[in-house]
Short mmCIF file of N, CA and C in Angstrom, two decimals:
data_model
loop_
_atom_site.label_atom_id
_atom_site.label_comp_id
_atom_site.label_asym_id
_atom_site.label_seq_id
_atom_site.Cartn_x
_atom_site.Cartn_y
_atom_site.Cartn_z
N MET A 1 -89.34 -29.92 -7.28
CA MET A 1 -88.84 -28.56 -7.15
C MET A 1 -87.32 -28.60 -7.06
N ALA A 2 -86.68 -28.18 -8.13
CA ALA A 2 -85.22 -28.22 -8.16
C ALA A 2 -84.65 -26.88 -7.72
N ARG A 3 -83.75 -26.92 -6.78
CA ARG A 3 -83.00 -25.74 -6.31
C ARG A 3 -83.91 -24.62 -5.84
N VAL A 4 -85.00 -24.97 -5.17
CA VAL A 4 -85.90 -23.98 -4.59
C VAL A 4 -86.20 -24.41 -3.16
N CYS A 5 -86.05 -23.48 -2.21
CA CYS A 5 -86.35 -23.77 -0.81
C CYS A 5 -87.86 -23.89 -0.64
N GLN A 6 -88.31 -24.96 0.00
CA GLN A 6 -89.75 -25.18 0.17
C GLN A 6 -90.35 -24.31 1.27
N ILE A 7 -89.53 -23.70 2.09
CA ILE A 7 -90.04 -22.85 3.17
C ILE A 7 -89.97 -21.37 2.78
N THR A 8 -88.80 -20.91 2.37
CA THR A 8 -88.62 -19.49 2.08
C THR A 8 -88.88 -19.14 0.62
N GLY A 9 -88.81 -20.13 -0.27
CA GLY A 9 -89.00 -19.87 -1.68
C GLY A 9 -87.76 -19.32 -2.37
N LYS A 10 -86.61 -19.39 -1.70
CA LYS A 10 -85.38 -18.89 -2.31
C LYS A 10 -85.06 -19.69 -3.56
N ARG A 11 -84.62 -18.97 -4.62
CA ARG A 11 -84.29 -19.55 -5.91
C ARG A 11 -82.90 -19.08 -6.32
N PRO A 12 -82.32 -19.70 -7.35
CA PRO A 12 -81.04 -19.21 -7.85
C PRO A 12 -81.17 -17.78 -8.38
N GLN A 13 -80.13 -16.98 -8.15
CA GLN A 13 -80.08 -15.63 -8.68
C GLN A 13 -79.00 -15.56 -9.75
N THR A 14 -79.12 -14.61 -10.66
CA THR A 14 -78.13 -14.48 -11.71
C THR A 14 -77.26 -13.26 -11.44
N GLY A 15 -76.04 -13.33 -11.97
CA GLY A 15 -75.11 -12.23 -11.82
C GLY A 15 -73.98 -12.41 -12.81
N ASN A 16 -72.86 -11.78 -12.53
CA ASN A 16 -71.72 -11.84 -13.43
C ASN A 16 -70.48 -12.32 -12.72
N ASN A 17 -69.67 -13.13 -13.43
CA ASN A 17 -68.28 -13.32 -13.05
C ASN A 17 -67.54 -12.13 -13.62
N VAL A 18 -66.71 -11.48 -12.83
CA VAL A 18 -65.96 -10.33 -13.30
C VAL A 18 -64.48 -10.65 -13.19
N SER A 19 -63.80 -10.66 -14.33
CA SER A 19 -62.38 -11.00 -14.35
C SER A 19 -61.55 -9.78 -13.96
N HIS A 20 -60.24 -10.00 -13.84
CA HIS A 20 -59.32 -8.91 -13.52
C HIS A 20 -59.33 -7.86 -14.63
N ALA A 21 -59.59 -8.31 -15.86
CA ALA A 21 -59.66 -7.38 -16.99
C ALA A 21 -61.06 -6.78 -17.14
N ASN A 22 -61.91 -7.02 -16.16
CA ASN A 22 -63.28 -6.49 -16.11
C ASN A 22 -64.17 -7.09 -17.20
N ASN A 23 -63.83 -8.30 -17.67
CA ASN A 23 -64.73 -9.02 -18.58
C ASN A 23 -65.85 -9.63 -17.74
N LYS A 24 -67.07 -9.58 -18.27
CA LYS A 24 -68.21 -10.08 -17.51
C LYS A 24 -68.85 -11.25 -18.24
N THR A 25 -69.05 -12.35 -17.53
CA THR A 25 -69.77 -13.50 -18.06
C THR A 25 -70.84 -13.88 -17.06
N LYS A 26 -71.96 -14.36 -17.58
CA LYS A 26 -73.09 -14.70 -16.71
C LYS A 26 -72.78 -15.90 -15.83
N ARG A 27 -73.33 -15.88 -14.63
CA ARG A 27 -73.20 -17.00 -13.70
C ARG A 27 -74.45 -17.04 -12.83
N LYS A 28 -74.57 -18.09 -12.02
CA LYS A 28 -75.71 -18.22 -11.10
C LYS A 28 -75.20 -18.32 -9.68
N PHE A 29 -75.96 -17.74 -8.77
CA PHE A 29 -75.73 -17.87 -7.34
C PHE A 29 -76.81 -18.79 -6.80
N TYR A 30 -76.42 -19.97 -6.34
CA TYR A 30 -77.39 -20.95 -5.87
C TYR A 30 -77.60 -20.83 -4.37
N PRO A 31 -78.84 -21.01 -3.89
CA PRO A 31 -79.06 -21.02 -2.44
C PRO A 31 -78.45 -22.27 -1.81
N ASN A 32 -78.07 -22.17 -0.55
CA ASN A 32 -77.46 -23.28 0.16
C ASN A 32 -78.58 -24.22 0.63
N LEU A 33 -78.97 -25.16 -0.22
CA LEU A 33 -80.09 -26.05 0.07
C LEU A 33 -79.61 -27.36 0.68
N GLN A 34 -80.37 -27.84 1.64
CA GLN A 34 -80.10 -29.10 2.31
C GLN A 34 -81.40 -29.91 2.31
N THR A 35 -81.30 -31.21 2.12
CA THR A 35 -82.45 -32.09 2.27
C THR A 35 -82.45 -32.59 3.71
N LYS A 36 -83.53 -32.29 4.44
CA LYS A 36 -83.56 -32.57 5.87
C LYS A 36 -84.92 -33.12 6.27
N LYS A 37 -84.91 -34.07 7.21
CA LYS A 37 -86.15 -34.63 7.73
C LYS A 37 -86.50 -33.93 9.03
N PHE A 38 -87.77 -33.56 9.17
CA PHE A 38 -88.27 -32.91 10.38
C PHE A 38 -89.42 -33.74 10.93
N PHE A 39 -89.52 -33.82 12.25
CA PHE A 39 -90.61 -34.53 12.91
C PHE A 39 -91.68 -33.53 13.32
N ILE A 40 -92.92 -33.80 12.91
CA ILE A 40 -94.05 -32.95 13.27
C ILE A 40 -94.82 -33.66 14.38
N PRO A 41 -94.70 -33.20 15.64
CA PRO A 41 -95.33 -33.92 16.74
C PRO A 41 -96.87 -33.90 16.70
N GLU A 42 -97.48 -32.82 16.16
CA GLU A 42 -98.94 -32.74 16.11
C GLU A 42 -99.52 -33.83 15.22
N GLU A 43 -98.84 -34.14 14.12
CA GLU A 43 -99.32 -35.16 13.19
C GLU A 43 -98.63 -36.50 13.42
N ASP A 44 -97.65 -36.54 14.30
CA ASP A 44 -96.88 -37.75 14.65
C ASP A 44 -96.28 -38.40 13.40
N LYS A 45 -95.63 -37.56 12.56
CA LYS A 45 -94.99 -38.09 11.36
C LYS A 45 -93.77 -37.26 10.99
N TRP A 46 -92.93 -37.88 10.14
CA TRP A 46 -91.74 -37.23 9.63
C TRP A 46 -92.04 -36.65 8.26
N VAL A 47 -91.44 -35.50 7.94
CA VAL A 47 -91.58 -34.91 6.62
C VAL A 47 -90.18 -34.52 6.14
N THR A 48 -89.88 -34.82 4.86
CA THR A 48 -88.60 -34.48 4.27
C THR A 48 -88.76 -33.22 3.44
N LEU A 49 -87.93 -32.24 3.72
CA LEU A 49 -88.00 -30.96 3.02
C LEU A 49 -86.65 -30.61 2.42
N LYS A 50 -86.68 -29.89 1.32
CA LYS A 50 -85.47 -29.30 0.74
C LYS A 50 -85.48 -27.84 1.15
N VAL A 51 -84.63 -27.50 2.13
CA VAL A 51 -84.68 -26.17 2.73
C VAL A 51 -83.30 -25.51 2.72
N SER A 52 -83.31 -24.19 2.73
CA SER A 52 -82.07 -23.44 2.83
C SER A 52 -81.60 -23.45 4.28
N THR A 53 -80.34 -23.13 4.48
CA THR A 53 -79.81 -23.12 5.85
C THR A 53 -80.47 -22.02 6.67
N LYS A 54 -80.86 -20.93 6.05
CA LYS A 54 -81.60 -19.87 6.75
C LYS A 54 -82.95 -20.41 7.24
N ALA A 55 -83.60 -21.24 6.44
CA ALA A 55 -84.88 -21.82 6.84
C ALA A 55 -84.70 -22.80 8.00
N ILE A 56 -83.57 -23.53 8.02
CA ILE A 56 -83.30 -24.45 9.13
C ILE A 56 -83.17 -23.66 10.43
N LYS A 57 -82.49 -22.51 10.37
CA LYS A 57 -82.35 -21.66 11.56
C LYS A 57 -83.72 -21.14 12.01
N THR A 58 -84.56 -20.77 11.05
CA THR A 58 -85.90 -20.28 11.37
C THR A 58 -86.74 -21.37 12.02
N ILE A 59 -86.63 -22.60 11.50
CA ILE A 59 -87.37 -23.73 12.07
C ILE A 59 -86.91 -24.01 13.49
N ASN A 60 -85.60 -23.95 13.73
CA ASN A 60 -85.08 -24.15 15.08
C ASN A 60 -85.56 -23.08 16.04
N LEU A 61 -85.73 -21.87 15.55
CA LEU A 61 -86.15 -20.76 16.40
C LEU A 61 -87.64 -20.78 16.69
N ARG A 62 -88.48 -20.96 15.65
CA ARG A 62 -89.93 -20.81 15.80
C ARG A 62 -90.70 -22.11 15.86
N GLY A 63 -90.09 -23.22 15.42
CA GLY A 63 -90.78 -24.51 15.44
C GLY A 63 -91.30 -24.87 14.06
N ILE A 64 -91.30 -26.17 13.79
CA ILE A 64 -91.66 -26.66 12.46
C ILE A 64 -93.13 -26.40 12.14
N SER A 65 -94.01 -26.53 13.11
CA SER A 65 -95.44 -26.38 12.84
C SER A 65 -95.79 -24.96 12.42
N ALA A 66 -95.25 -23.98 13.15
CA ALA A 66 -95.53 -22.58 12.83
C ALA A 66 -94.95 -22.19 11.48
N VAL A 67 -93.76 -22.68 11.18
CA VAL A 67 -93.11 -22.34 9.92
C VAL A 67 -93.85 -22.99 8.75
N LEU A 68 -94.28 -24.25 8.89
CA LEU A 68 -95.03 -24.91 7.83
C LEU A 68 -96.37 -24.23 7.58
N LYS A 69 -97.03 -23.81 8.64
CA LYS A 69 -98.31 -23.13 8.50
C LYS A 69 -98.14 -21.83 7.72
N GLU A 70 -97.12 -21.07 8.04
CA GLU A 70 -96.86 -19.81 7.34
C GLU A 70 -96.46 -20.05 5.88
N ALA A 71 -95.67 -21.11 5.63
CA ALA A 71 -95.26 -21.42 4.26
C ALA A 71 -96.45 -21.85 3.41
N LYS A 72 -97.40 -22.57 4.00
CA LYS A 72 -98.60 -22.97 3.25
C LYS A 72 -99.44 -21.75 2.90
N GLU A 73 -99.54 -20.78 3.83
CA GLU A 73 -100.30 -19.56 3.55
C GLU A 73 -99.63 -18.74 2.46
N LYS A 74 -98.28 -18.73 2.49
CA LYS A 74 -97.51 -17.96 1.50
C LYS A 74 -97.52 -18.64 0.14
N GLY A 75 -97.71 -19.97 0.14
CA GLY A 75 -97.80 -20.72 -1.10
C GLY A 75 -96.51 -21.37 -1.54
N THR A 76 -95.46 -21.32 -0.71
CA THR A 76 -94.20 -21.95 -1.09
C THR A 76 -94.16 -23.43 -0.76
N PHE A 77 -94.98 -23.89 0.18
CA PHE A 77 -95.02 -25.30 0.56
C PHE A 77 -96.35 -25.89 0.16
N THR A 78 -96.31 -26.96 -0.65
CA THR A 78 -97.54 -27.64 -1.05
C THR A 78 -97.36 -29.12 -0.85
N ALA A 79 -97.94 -29.65 0.22
CA ALA A 79 -97.90 -31.09 0.46
C ALA A 79 -98.92 -31.48 1.50
#
């Protein structure tokens, strides 16, 4: 999965570069993805995820187990 958050499902968005002369050219807005290892105490193992910084904040707030369970139900996480 390239440039896709495994928790939130965030993907690159498209838009325009707009010059001073108001010329428009296509560009992409990429999500701020980080590769991070998380420890799952229930399974006593480490898992490596490619997640956005917003997802890291959500994991810190709610816990990795709850977030992974919700992502599996939503279909963004498959492992």
